[in-house]
Amino acid sequence: MVRQPLTTFVCMQDGAMKRILNLMLVTTLLLSGCVLPGGAEGAPTATPETPVEPTAVLAPSTNTPEPLPTEAPTEAPTPEPTATTPPIGAIFGRVFHDVCANGDPSDEGCVEGAGDGRLTEGDEALSGVRVFLGEGTCPSFGRAESVTNAEGFYAFAELADGPYCVTVDPTANAGLVPVLLPGQFTIPRGGAATLLLTGGQQVGDINFGWDYENLPSVAKDCIDRVEVDEVLAYPDGWSLRANVEFARAWRLKNAGTCTWVEGYALVNGGGEAMTETTRIPLSAVVEPEGTIDIAVALTSPAEPGAHSGVWLLQNERGQNFGSGEQANVALTVSINVFSELLTTAALGQPTLVDTLDTDDRWNLFEDKNVALTLENGRITLLSKRTDGFDAWTVTASSLGDATIEAVFTTGPACDGYDRYGLIVRSPEINSGYFLGISCNGQYAIRQWTGKKWEVLAGWSPGVNINTGPNAINHLVVVMEGNKLSLFVNGQLQGSVTDNDAPIYGGGRFGPFIASQGTTGFTVYLEEVAYWAAP
C-alpha cells in the first residue's frame, strides 16, 4: 500500500469527512479507496502493472521496466517561485501636417519657414505614413512598424523597459504613393526621437509634425483620387529593345471630389524613371468624373530584363495621390527589355534585321482562326481557336541555307502545350517545317506536307526555355541542307536530318501560333534577323 499525501488525493463524501480533514491537515492518510454516492468506486487511476499492448508492434521491446517502489516517501512540497510580470509599456502619437509652418499670423508661436512644432487645432492628420520602432538610441530600426490611421495615429504596444527610437522616413510608402515629400519635419527635427521607457510607461505624445513645401495653411475639404480609364500606348508587360524611345500614354479619370485645376501634374514617384522629366503639368482643368489623356516620353533601359517605374498625380498643394479606396495605388510603367541578338557574336552583323516598324515583308491578315497585326514595332499573333490548330504567316521572299533569329514574348495567358515558333523551308505558304516551343518548356520539330503532319522530333523537355506568360525567348533556327537545328536562348534543343523527304532547297519563313486550351492565346514577335550562308 502506498501512502498518498493528503494534498494529492481527497475523497470527500459529507460533513463528517470535512471534520476529519480539519483534524488531519498535516498528516497522511492510508487509503484503500472511497465509495462514492451510489456505490461507485472512486479509487485514483493507477498505471497497470501489465502494459497495454499496441495495435501494431514492429519489434519486441528490449527495455526492462523499473519496479514500482513499495513505498513512496513523504516529502514536504517545494514551494513554486512566484512569477514576476515585467512592466509592459507603450509608445503612441500622431503624424500631422503642421499648417502653422507656413506662417499663420494668428498663432504667435508660428515662424515663417520653421513652424511652431506643436499639434494644435487646425493641424491636418496624415494617414498612411509608416512609423518605425527600433531598440536603443537613434538611429535604430527593425523592432516594429506601424502605419498611421485616418486620424494620423500610430502605436507600439507590449514594450519592455529600455531605450527606443521612433522614426518616420519620408521616403517610405504605406501604399505606392509617398504620403510625405516634398517638405521637412517641424518636430522632431530629422524625423527621429529617442526615449526611455521605465516602469511600464505609456508614452503618448511622440508626435511628428510635417511641413509640406509651398502649401496653403488650410486643409482641403475635398478628396483627390485618380482611376486609369485606359492605357493608350505601351501597356505593362510590353517588350522592347534596349535604349529605344517610347511613350506611355494613359486616359485618366478624376475619381475624386476635387477639381483638377492649375498646379495639378503627373509626377515620378520612384522606381526606374526611364526619363529625365519628373513632372508633367496637366494640360486642362478636369472636373470630377471627367477624363484627360496624358503621355510620358520614356527610353527603355540598357540592361535586359524587367523594368518598372511609378507615376502619381500631384495636387496644387504638392500632395501626391493615386487610385484605390485610399488613393494610394500608383500608376506603373512595367516593360521587358530583351537582349541583343544572340547570333551576332558568332556570325557578325546579320544580313537583314527587321525591327517590324512596317509590314512590307509580311503577309498579315485576320480570319476565323487567327489575327495577325502589326503595332508599335511588333507583330501580334492571336489564336482564335483552342484545339491546337496551327496558324502562320511567311515572308514575301525566299531564303536558302541561313541562320534565323526571332525574339518572341508570350502574352498574359500561356499554359501547357500552347505553342509558337518559326516555320521555315516553305516553298508554298501551305507547307514547311515547324520548329517551336510550348508554354510548359518543351520543344518539337514537325513537318506539314500540305496534307498531313510528320513528327521529326516529338515534344520533349527543353533547356533554358522561359515558360508561362510574359516570357521572352530567343529562337534560332539553323538551316544547312537537309539538317535543321533549333536553339533557344543560346542552348541547342535538338536537330533533325530529313533523308526520307527532301528538305526544300529554299523557301520562305515566318512565325506560327497554336492554342491548346487557352482562350485568347497571344504571342508577340518582337524582332527578326537572318544571316544568309555564303
Short mmCIF file of C-alpha atoms in Angstrom, two decimals:
data_model
loop_
_atom_site.label_atom_id
_atom_site.label_comp_id
_atom_site.label_asym_id
_atom_site.label_seq_id
_atom_site.Cartn_x
_atom_site.Cartn_y
_atom_site.Cartn_z
CA MET A 1 0.00 0.00 0.00
CA VAL A 2 1.30 3.47 -0.89
CA ARG A 3 0.99 6.46 1.38
CA GLN A 4 -0.54 9.33 -0.56
CA PRO A 5 -0.11 12.93 0.61
CA LEU A 6 -3.44 14.35 1.59
CA THR A 7 -2.89 17.24 -0.67
CA THR A 8 -2.75 14.98 -3.73
CA PHE A 9 -5.80 12.79 -3.15
CA VAL A 10 -9.04 13.70 -1.38
CA CYS A 11 -12.31 11.78 -1.46
CA MET A 12 -14.96 13.97 0.24
CA GLN A 13 -18.36 12.47 0.90
CA ASP A 14 -20.20 14.53 3.51
CA GLY A 15 -19.77 16.84 6.51
CA ALA A 16 -18.16 14.12 8.64
CA MET A 17 -15.34 13.80 6.17
CA LYS A 18 -14.81 17.58 6.27
CA ARG A 19 -14.39 17.43 10.06
CA ILE A 20 -11.81 14.66 9.65
CA LEU A 21 -9.89 16.78 7.19
CA ASN A 22 -9.78 19.66 9.65
CA LEU A 23 -8.10 17.38 12.23
CA MET A 24 -5.58 15.87 9.81
CA LEU A 25 -4.21 18.73 7.76
CA VAL A 26 -0.57 17.83 8.50
CA THR A 27 -0.82 14.04 8.48
CA THR A 28 -1.12 11.42 5.82
CA LEU A 29 -3.99 9.04 5.38
CA LEU A 30 -3.73 5.38 4.46
CA LEU A 31 -6.37 5.00 1.79
CA SER A 32 -7.73 1.80 0.36
CA GLY A 33 -10.50 3.53 -1.60
CA CYS A 34 -13.62 5.55 -1.02
CA VAL A 35 -17.14 4.68 -2.00
CA LEU A 36 -18.90 7.48 -3.79
CA PRO A 37 -22.60 8.03 -3.52
CA GLY A 38 -24.43 5.32 -5.45
CA GLY A 39 -21.75 2.69 -4.72
CA ALA A 40 -19.27 3.56 -7.48
CA GLU A 41 -15.66 3.25 -6.53
CA GLY A 42 -13.58 6.38 -6.83
CA ALA A 43 -10.07 4.99 -6.46
CA PRO A 44 -7.39 7.04 -8.23
CA THR A 45 -6.36 5.82 -11.64
CA ALA A 46 -3.02 3.98 -11.49
CA THR A 47 -0.71 2.70 -14.17
CA PRO A 48 -1.49 -1.02 -14.65
CA GLU A 49 1.34 -3.38 -13.90
CA THR A 50 0.85 -5.14 -17.24
CA PRO A 51 1.34 -2.60 -20.06
CA VAL A 52 -1.31 -2.35 -22.77
CA GLU A 53 -0.16 -3.92 -26.00
CA PRO A 54 -0.09 -1.56 -29.04
CA THR A 55 -2.23 -2.38 -32.03
CA ALA A 56 0.88 -2.91 -34.13
CA VAL A 57 4.34 -3.92 -32.97
CA LEU A 58 7.37 -3.54 -35.21
CA ALA A 59 9.89 -5.18 -32.90
CA PRO A 60 9.90 -6.63 -29.34
CA SER A 61 10.91 -4.13 -26.68
CA THR A 62 14.33 -4.62 -25.11
CA ASN A 63 13.67 -2.18 -22.26
CA THR A 64 13.17 -3.72 -18.80
CA PRO A 65 10.62 -1.67 -16.84
CA GLU A 66 11.79 -0.36 -13.49
CA PRO A 67 10.00 -1.98 -10.50
CA LEU A 68 7.45 0.23 -8.78
CA PRO A 69 8.58 1.41 -5.33
CA THR A 70 6.93 -0.39 -2.47
CA GLU A 71 6.53 2.87 -0.60
CA ALA A 72 6.59 6.46 -1.75
CA PRO A 73 8.49 8.72 0.60
CA THR A 74 6.60 11.55 2.16
CA GLU A 75 8.32 14.82 1.33
CA ALA A 76 7.39 18.39 2.01
CA PRO A 77 6.45 20.06 -1.29
CA THR A 78 8.94 22.54 -2.69
CA PRO A 79 7.23 25.92 -2.96
CA GLU A 80 6.98 27.25 -6.51
CA PRO A 81 8.71 30.59 -7.11
CA THR A 82 6.35 33.49 -7.54
CA ALA A 83 6.40 34.76 -11.17
CA THR A 84 7.00 38.47 -11.59
CA THR A 85 5.28 40.08 -14.58
CA PRO A 86 7.62 42.60 -16.21
CA PRO A 87 6.16 46.05 -16.72
CA ILE A 88 4.59 46.48 -20.16
CA GLY A 89 4.86 49.88 -21.79
CA ALA A 90 3.62 51.53 -24.96
CA ILE A 91 4.51 54.36 -27.32
CA PHE A 92 1.99 56.18 -29.46
CA GLY A 93 1.42 59.51 -31.13
CA ARG A 94 0.26 61.24 -34.29
CA VAL A 95 1.72 62.38 -37.57
CA PHE A 96 0.26 65.68 -38.73
CA HIS A 97 0.63 68.47 -41.23
CA ASP A 98 1.89 71.43 -39.23
CA VAL A 99 -0.10 74.09 -41.07
CA CYS A 100 1.47 76.77 -38.92
CA ALA A 101 4.76 76.00 -40.62
CA ASN A 102 3.71 78.30 -43.45
CA GLY A 103 3.44 81.36 -41.21
CA ASP A 104 -0.08 81.59 -39.83
CA PRO A 105 -0.20 85.10 -38.26
CA SER A 106 -3.00 84.03 -35.89
CA ASP A 107 -0.51 81.86 -33.96
CA GLU A 108 2.10 83.86 -32.03
CA GLY A 109 4.43 80.87 -31.94
CA CYS A 110 4.38 80.42 -35.70
CA VAL A 111 7.59 81.26 -37.56
CA GLU A 112 7.72 81.51 -41.35
CA GLY A 113 9.57 78.51 -42.80
CA ALA A 114 10.06 76.85 -39.40
CA GLY A 115 6.64 76.29 -37.79
CA ASP A 116 5.72 76.05 -34.14
CA GLY A 117 6.28 72.29 -33.90
CA ARG A 118 3.07 71.80 -31.95
CA LEU A 119 -0.04 69.71 -32.55
CA THR A 120 -2.81 72.30 -32.40
CA GLU A 121 -6.37 72.71 -33.57
CA GLY A 122 -6.45 73.05 -37.33
CA ASP A 123 -3.45 70.80 -37.97
CA GLU A 124 -4.25 68.13 -40.53
CA ALA A 125 -3.87 64.42 -39.71
CA LEU A 126 -1.69 62.46 -42.15
CA SER A 127 -2.79 58.88 -42.77
CA GLY A 128 -0.83 56.08 -44.42
CA VAL A 129 2.54 57.18 -43.01
CA ARG A 130 4.92 54.39 -41.98
CA VAL A 131 6.41 54.81 -38.48
CA PHE A 132 9.34 52.63 -37.42
CA LEU A 133 10.46 51.48 -33.97
CA GLY A 134 13.98 50.40 -33.08
CA GLU A 135 15.66 49.36 -29.84
CA GLY A 136 18.32 51.66 -28.42
CA THR A 137 19.11 55.24 -29.28
CA CYS A 138 18.53 56.71 -32.74
CA PRO A 139 19.20 55.82 -35.44
CA SER A 140 17.65 52.39 -34.89
CA PHE A 141 15.12 50.31 -36.82
CA GLY A 142 13.83 46.76 -37.04
CA ARG A 143 11.74 46.24 -33.88
CA ALA A 144 8.29 47.05 -35.29
CA GLU A 145 6.37 49.15 -37.80
CA SER A 146 3.04 50.98 -37.58
CA VAL A 147 1.02 52.80 -40.25
CA THR A 148 -0.98 55.87 -39.27
CA ASN A 149 -4.77 55.63 -39.49
CA ALA A 150 -7.25 58.20 -40.78
CA GLU A 151 -6.69 60.34 -37.64
CA GLY A 152 -2.91 60.17 -38.03
CA PHE A 153 -2.42 57.85 -35.03
CA TYR A 154 0.26 55.17 -34.71
CA ALA A 155 1.01 52.88 -31.74
CA PHE A 156 3.55 50.37 -30.44
CA ALA A 157 2.40 48.17 -27.52
CA GLU A 158 3.78 45.47 -25.19
CA LEU A 159 7.18 47.10 -24.82
CA ALA A 160 9.64 46.20 -22.08
CA ASP A 161 11.58 48.89 -20.23
CA GLY A 162 14.51 50.35 -22.10
CA PRO A 163 15.55 52.92 -24.70
CA TYR A 164 13.69 53.12 -28.03
CA CYS A 165 13.96 55.06 -31.28
CA VAL A 166 10.82 56.17 -33.15
CA THR A 167 11.42 57.25 -36.75
CA VAL A 168 9.39 58.46 -39.73
CA ASP A 169 11.15 58.06 -43.07
CA PRO A 170 9.51 60.48 -45.53
CA THR A 171 10.70 58.39 -48.48
CA ALA A 172 8.91 55.23 -47.27
CA ASN A 173 5.40 54.50 -48.50
CA ALA A 174 2.47 52.76 -46.87
CA GLY A 175 0.93 52.20 -50.30
CA LEU A 176 2.71 53.00 -53.54
CA VAL A 177 2.21 56.73 -53.01
CA PRO A 178 4.73 58.68 -50.90
CA VAL A 179 2.45 60.35 -48.33
CA LEU A 180 5.12 62.88 -47.48
CA LEU A 181 7.52 64.83 -49.70
CA PRO A 182 8.39 67.34 -50.68
CA GLY A 183 8.84 69.04 -47.32
CA GLN A 184 10.52 68.78 -43.93
CA PHE A 185 9.85 67.92 -40.29
CA THR A 186 8.99 70.64 -37.81
CA ILE A 187 9.04 68.20 -34.88
CA PRO A 188 11.14 66.29 -34.09
CA ARG A 189 13.96 67.69 -36.19
CA GLY A 190 15.21 64.96 -38.51
CA GLY A 191 12.09 62.85 -38.01
CA ALA A 192 13.50 60.68 -35.20
CA ALA A 193 13.00 60.66 -31.42
CA THR A 194 14.83 58.70 -28.69
CA LEU A 195 13.02 57.95 -25.42
CA LEU A 196 13.45 55.74 -22.36
CA LEU A 197 10.60 53.59 -21.02
CA THR A 198 10.66 52.76 -17.30
CA GLY A 199 8.10 51.08 -15.07
CA GLY A 200 5.74 50.21 -17.92
CA GLN A 201 5.21 53.80 -19.04
CA GLN A 202 2.53 54.63 -21.60
CA VAL A 203 4.10 57.46 -23.58
CA GLY A 204 1.56 59.07 -25.85
CA ASP A 205 2.94 62.36 -27.06
CA ILE A 206 5.62 61.33 -29.56
CA ASN A 207 4.20 63.38 -32.42
CA PHE A 208 5.69 64.15 -35.83
CA GLY A 209 4.91 67.49 -37.50
CA TRP A 210 5.47 67.83 -41.24
CA ASP A 211 5.75 70.97 -43.34
CA TYR A 212 4.80 70.50 -46.99
CA GLU A 213 6.56 72.87 -49.35
CA ASN A 214 4.57 75.83 -50.71
CA LEU A 215 1.20 74.81 -49.32
CA PRO A 216 -1.67 76.98 -48.10
CA SER A 217 -2.39 76.79 -44.37
CA VAL A 218 -5.92 75.44 -44.77
CA ALA A 219 -6.89 71.81 -45.28
CA LYS A 220 -8.75 70.75 -48.40
CA ASP A 221 -12.38 69.83 -47.95
CA CYS A 222 -12.45 67.52 -50.99
CA ILE A 223 -10.85 64.22 -51.98
CA ASP A 224 -8.19 63.65 -54.64
CA ARG A 225 -8.31 60.27 -56.39
CA VAL A 226 -7.49 59.02 -59.90
CA GLU A 227 -8.51 55.98 -61.92
CA VAL A 228 -6.89 54.62 -65.07
CA ASP A 229 -9.66 54.66 -67.64
CA GLU A 230 -7.45 53.20 -70.38
CA VAL A 231 -3.79 52.61 -71.22
CA LEU A 232 -3.46 54.15 -74.66
CA ALA A 233 0.07 53.04 -75.58
CA TYR A 234 2.65 50.50 -74.39
CA PRO A 235 0.72 48.68 -71.67
CA ASP A 236 2.52 46.91 -68.81
CA GLY A 237 4.47 43.86 -69.93
CA TRP A 238 5.47 45.34 -73.31
CA SER A 239 8.84 44.13 -74.62
CA LEU A 240 11.35 46.50 -76.18
CA ARG A 241 14.93 46.56 -77.34
CA ALA A 242 17.42 48.42 -75.18
CA ASN A 243 17.69 52.22 -75.49
CA VAL A 244 14.50 52.62 -77.50
CA GLU A 245 12.38 55.74 -77.16
CA PHE A 246 8.68 55.14 -76.49
CA ALA A 247 5.75 56.98 -74.94
CA ARG A 248 3.46 55.53 -72.26
CA ALA A 249 0.04 57.16 -72.51
CA TRP A 250 -2.97 56.95 -70.18
CA ARG A 251 -6.54 58.18 -70.20
CA LEU A 252 -7.03 59.22 -66.57
CA LYS A 253 -10.34 59.72 -64.80
CA ASN A 254 -10.89 62.16 -61.95
CA ALA A 255 -12.42 59.73 -59.43
CA GLY A 256 -12.36 62.17 -56.50
CA THR A 257 -14.37 65.21 -55.49
CA CYS A 258 -11.68 67.88 -56.08
CA THR A 259 -11.47 69.62 -59.43
CA TRP A 260 -8.05 69.22 -61.01
CA VAL A 261 -7.05 72.83 -61.55
CA GLU A 262 -3.84 74.63 -62.49
CA GLY A 263 -1.00 73.20 -60.43
CA TYR A 264 -2.02 69.54 -60.81
CA ALA A 265 0.57 67.38 -62.53
CA LEU A 266 1.76 63.85 -63.26
CA VAL A 267 4.97 63.25 -61.28
CA ASN A 268 7.53 60.49 -60.99
CA GLY A 269 7.12 58.59 -57.74
CA GLY A 270 10.02 56.16 -57.70
CA GLY A 271 11.32 53.01 -59.32
CA GLU A 272 13.06 53.48 -62.66
CA ALA A 273 12.10 56.83 -64.13
CA MET A 274 13.30 55.97 -67.67
CA THR A 275 13.28 59.73 -68.30
CA GLU A 276 14.81 62.95 -67.02
CA THR A 277 11.34 64.50 -66.86
CA THR A 278 9.92 64.21 -63.36
CA ARG A 279 6.85 66.46 -63.59
CA ILE A 280 4.30 66.94 -66.37
CA PRO A 281 1.59 69.60 -65.69
CA LEU A 282 -1.95 68.67 -66.71
CA SER A 283 -2.99 70.44 -69.88
CA ALA A 284 -6.58 71.19 -68.86
CA VAL A 285 -8.94 71.54 -65.90
CA VAL A 286 -10.63 68.23 -65.08
CA GLU A 287 -13.89 68.17 -63.16
CA PRO A 288 -14.87 65.13 -61.04
CA GLU A 289 -15.80 62.18 -63.31
CA GLY A 290 -14.00 63.87 -66.21
CA THR A 291 -11.02 62.40 -68.10
CA ILE A 292 -7.75 63.61 -69.55
CA ASP A 293 -5.14 62.00 -71.82
CA ILE A 294 -1.51 62.33 -70.77
CA ALA A 295 1.71 60.78 -72.06
CA VAL A 296 5.27 60.41 -70.80
CA ALA A 297 8.22 60.21 -73.21
CA LEU A 298 10.48 57.38 -71.98
CA THR A 299 13.56 55.43 -73.05
CA SER A 300 13.98 51.72 -72.37
CA PRO A 301 16.95 50.89 -70.09
CA ALA A 302 20.15 49.40 -71.46
CA GLU A 303 20.07 46.30 -69.26
CA PRO A 304 17.95 43.31 -70.39
CA GLY A 305 15.19 42.15 -68.06
CA ALA A 306 12.12 43.54 -66.33
CA HIS A 307 11.98 47.24 -65.50
CA SER A 308 9.32 49.23 -63.67
CA GLY A 309 8.66 52.85 -62.72
CA VAL A 310 6.00 54.57 -60.62
CA TRP A 311 3.97 57.67 -61.50
CA LEU A 312 1.48 59.65 -59.42
CA LEU A 313 -0.85 62.59 -59.62
CA GLN A 314 0.05 65.63 -57.54
CA ASN A 315 -2.35 68.37 -56.48
CA GLU A 316 -1.68 72.10 -56.29
CA ARG A 317 -0.51 71.69 -52.68
CA GLY A 318 2.24 69.26 -53.69
CA GLN A 319 0.49 66.21 -52.22
CA ASN A 320 0.76 63.02 -54.24
CA PHE A 321 -2.20 60.71 -54.76
CA GLY A 322 -3.13 57.66 -56.77
CA SER A 323 -6.04 55.27 -57.26
CA GLY A 324 -7.86 52.85 -54.98
CA GLU A 325 -10.01 53.36 -51.91
CA GLN A 326 -7.18 55.08 -50.05
CA ALA A 327 -5.90 56.84 -53.18
CA ASN A 328 -2.51 55.24 -52.57
CA VAL A 329 -2.09 52.93 -55.59
CA ALA A 330 0.29 54.42 -58.11
CA LEU A 331 0.36 54.25 -61.89
CA THR A 332 3.04 51.87 -63.11
CA VAL A 333 5.16 51.53 -66.22
CA SER A 334 6.44 47.95 -66.49
CA ILE A 335 8.36 46.78 -69.55
CA ASN A 336 10.67 43.94 -70.55
CA VAL A 337 13.93 44.71 -72.31
CA PHE A 338 15.20 41.86 -74.45
CA SER A 339 18.89 41.33 -75.07
CA GLU A 340 20.75 41.96 -78.27
CA LEU A 341 20.59 39.27 -80.95
CA LEU A 342 22.43 36.23 -79.65
CA THR A 343 23.78 35.17 -83.03
CA THR A 344 25.66 38.41 -83.74
CA ALA A 345 28.57 37.41 -81.52
CA ALA A 346 29.13 34.22 -83.53
CA LEU A 347 28.28 35.34 -87.07
CA GLY A 348 28.82 39.08 -87.02
CA GLN A 349 26.33 41.57 -88.35
CA PRO A 350 23.22 39.96 -89.85
CA THR A 351 22.30 40.06 -93.50
CA LEU A 352 19.00 41.67 -92.53
CA VAL A 353 17.39 42.92 -89.32
CA ASP A 354 13.65 43.55 -89.35
CA THR A 355 12.60 45.73 -86.40
CA LEU A 356 9.00 45.35 -87.56
CA ASP A 357 8.33 49.03 -87.97
CA THR A 358 6.47 48.23 -91.21
CA ASP A 359 4.70 45.17 -92.62
CA ASP A 360 6.40 45.39 -96.03
CA ARG A 361 7.90 41.90 -95.71
CA TRP A 362 4.91 40.17 -94.14
CA ASN A 363 1.54 38.85 -95.21
CA LEU A 364 -0.62 39.94 -92.25
CA PHE A 365 -4.31 39.03 -92.15
CA GLU A 366 -7.24 38.04 -89.96
CA ASP A 367 -9.65 35.14 -90.43
CA LYS A 368 -11.73 32.80 -88.25
CA ASN A 369 -8.59 31.06 -86.97
CA VAL A 370 -6.07 33.79 -86.24
CA ALA A 371 -5.46 37.55 -86.18
CA LEU A 372 -2.04 38.87 -87.27
CA THR A 373 -1.46 42.58 -86.75
CA LEU A 374 1.49 44.99 -86.51
CA GLU A 375 1.63 47.78 -83.94
CA ASN A 376 4.39 49.73 -82.17
CA GLY A 377 7.20 47.70 -83.69
CA ARG A 378 5.98 44.15 -83.20
CA ILE A 379 3.66 41.59 -84.77
CA THR A 380 0.84 40.30 -82.60
CA LEU A 381 -0.33 36.72 -83.21
CA LEU A 382 -3.73 35.98 -81.62
CA SER A 383 -5.12 32.46 -81.84
CA LYS A 384 -8.93 32.35 -82.12
CA ARG A 385 -9.09 28.61 -81.61
CA THR A 386 -8.21 26.41 -78.63
CA ASP A 387 -7.97 22.97 -80.30
CA GLY A 388 -4.28 23.02 -81.26
CA PHE A 389 -4.83 24.44 -84.76
CA ASP A 390 -1.54 25.86 -86.13
CA ALA A 391 -1.76 29.19 -87.94
CA TRP A 392 1.13 31.06 -89.54
CA THR A 393 2.35 33.65 -91.96
CA VAL A 394 5.54 33.85 -94.04
CA THR A 395 7.76 36.44 -95.66
CA ALA A 396 7.30 37.53 -99.21
CA SER A 397 10.83 36.49 -100.24
CA SER A 398 12.58 33.11 -100.20
CA LEU A 399 15.70 32.13 -98.23
CA GLY A 400 18.22 29.30 -98.78
CA ASP A 401 20.68 27.99 -96.16
CA ALA A 402 20.77 30.52 -93.37
CA THR A 403 20.51 31.17 -89.64
CA ILE A 404 17.34 32.90 -88.46
CA GLU A 405 16.83 34.51 -85.06
CA ALA A 406 13.44 35.67 -83.78
CA VAL A 407 12.53 37.23 -80.44
CA PHE A 408 9.14 36.23 -79.03
CA THR A 409 7.21 37.40 -75.94
CA THR A 410 4.21 35.48 -74.63
CA GLY A 411 1.03 37.29 -73.66
CA PRO A 412 -0.79 37.40 -70.31
CA ALA A 413 -2.02 33.78 -70.63
CA CYS A 414 0.27 30.93 -71.68
CA ASP A 415 -0.13 27.38 -70.40
CA GLY A 416 0.64 23.75 -71.17
CA TYR A 417 1.10 22.93 -74.84
CA ASP A 418 0.12 26.35 -76.16
CA ARG A 419 2.93 26.77 -78.68
CA TYR A 420 4.72 29.13 -81.02
CA GLY A 421 7.88 29.32 -83.11
CA LEU A 422 9.14 29.53 -86.68
CA ILE A 423 8.06 27.87 -89.93
CA VAL A 424 10.97 27.56 -92.40
CA ARG A 425 11.69 25.97 -95.77
CA SER A 426 8.22 26.87 -97.01
CA PRO A 427 8.17 26.81 -100.84
CA GLU A 428 4.47 27.49 -100.67
CA ILE A 429 2.51 29.05 -97.86
CA ASN A 430 0.67 25.80 -97.08
CA SER A 431 3.73 23.64 -96.26
CA GLY A 432 7.01 23.77 -94.38
CA TYR A 433 8.94 22.78 -91.24
CA PHE A 434 7.78 23.97 -87.80
CA LEU A 435 10.40 24.42 -85.07
CA GLY A 436 8.73 25.60 -81.91
CA ILE A 437 8.40 25.61 -78.15
CA SER A 438 5.47 25.29 -75.74
CA CYS A 439 4.44 27.31 -72.71
CA ASN A 440 5.45 24.44 -70.41
CA GLY A 441 9.06 24.48 -71.64
CA GLN A 442 9.12 21.73 -74.30
CA TYR A 443 10.21 21.79 -77.94
CA ALA A 444 9.31 19.92 -81.11
CA ILE A 445 10.26 19.81 -84.80
CA ARG A 446 7.46 18.88 -87.23
CA GLN A 447 6.73 18.99 -90.95
CA TRP A 448 3.43 19.91 -92.59
CA THR A 449 3.39 18.46 -96.10
CA GLY A 450 0.24 20.31 -97.07
CA LYS A 451 -1.83 17.22 -96.34
CA LYS A 452 -0.53 15.71 -93.09
CA TRP A 453 1.85 16.22 -90.16
CA GLU A 454 5.18 14.38 -89.95
CA VAL A 455 6.74 14.48 -86.46
CA LEU A 456 10.52 14.60 -86.77
CA ALA A 457 11.21 15.33 -83.08
CA GLY A 458 8.27 14.95 -80.73
CA TRP A 459 7.56 17.20 -77.77
CA SER A 460 10.43 16.85 -75.28
CA PRO A 461 11.64 18.85 -72.27
CA GLY A 462 13.78 21.74 -73.40
CA VAL A 463 16.77 23.53 -71.90
CA ASN A 464 16.76 27.16 -70.74
CA ILE A 465 13.28 27.85 -72.16
CA ASN A 466 11.41 30.63 -70.34
CA THR A 467 7.90 29.36 -69.60
CA GLY A 468 4.47 30.79 -68.86
CA PRO A 469 3.04 34.24 -69.57
CA ASN A 470 5.08 37.40 -70.26
CA ALA A 471 8.18 35.33 -71.09
CA ILE A 472 10.84 36.37 -73.58
CA ASN A 473 12.58 33.70 -75.69
CA HIS A 474 15.15 33.99 -78.45
CA LEU A 475 14.58 31.26 -81.05
CA VAL A 476 17.38 30.49 -83.51
CA VAL A 477 16.92 28.09 -86.44
CA VAL A 478 19.97 26.93 -88.39
CA MET A 479 19.26 25.55 -91.90
CA GLU A 480 22.05 23.52 -93.51
CA GLY A 481 20.88 21.45 -96.48
CA ASN A 482 18.64 18.69 -95.11
CA LYS A 483 19.59 19.42 -91.49
CA LEU A 484 17.59 21.70 -89.21
CA SER A 485 18.64 22.74 -85.68
CA LEU A 486 16.71 24.65 -83.03
CA PHE A 487 18.37 26.82 -80.36
CA VAL A 488 16.50 28.68 -77.61
CA ASN A 489 18.23 31.39 -75.58
CA GLY A 490 21.61 30.14 -76.78
CA GLN A 491 21.00 26.47 -75.91
CA LEU A 492 20.69 23.71 -78.52
CA GLN A 493 17.34 21.93 -78.13
CA GLY A 494 17.56 19.43 -80.99
CA SER A 495 18.50 18.73 -84.61
CA VAL A 496 16.87 16.63 -87.34
CA THR A 497 18.07 15.39 -90.69
CA ASP A 498 15.25 14.58 -93.08
CA ASN A 499 16.50 11.91 -95.50
CA ASP A 500 13.11 10.38 -96.27
CA ALA A 501 11.58 13.54 -97.70
CA PRO A 502 13.60 16.21 -99.43
CA ILE A 503 14.12 19.38 -97.41
CA TYR A 504 13.41 22.15 -99.82
CA GLY A 505 16.48 23.92 -101.08
CA GLY A 506 14.87 27.26 -100.37
CA GLY A 507 11.72 28.70 -99.01
CA ARG A 508 10.03 31.41 -97.02
CA PHE A 509 9.86 31.66 -93.24
CA GLY A 510 7.68 33.24 -90.59
CA PRO A 511 6.06 32.86 -87.14
CA PHE A 512 3.37 30.36 -86.16
CA ILE A 513 1.00 30.02 -83.20
CA ALA A 514 -1.40 27.38 -81.80
CA SER A 515 -3.53 27.37 -78.66
CA GLN A 516 -4.01 24.07 -76.85
CA GLY A 517 -6.76 25.14 -74.49
CA THR A 518 -6.05 28.80 -73.69
CA THR A 519 -8.68 31.24 -74.90
CA GLY A 520 -7.14 34.33 -76.47
CA PHE A 521 -3.61 32.91 -76.50
CA THR A 522 -1.34 35.68 -77.77
CA VAL A 523 2.32 35.84 -78.77
CA TYR A 524 4.33 38.88 -79.88
CA LEU A 525 7.10 38.72 -82.47
CA GLU A 526 9.48 41.50 -81.39
CA GLU A 527 12.34 41.28 -83.87
CA VAL A 528 13.64 39.06 -86.68
CA ALA A 529 17.06 38.80 -88.27
CA TYR A 530 18.86 36.34 -90.53
CA TRP A 531 22.37 35.52 -91.65
CA ALA A 532 22.48 34.06 -95.15
CA ALA A 533 25.06 31.34 -95.74
CA PRO A 534 27.92 32.42 -98.06
#
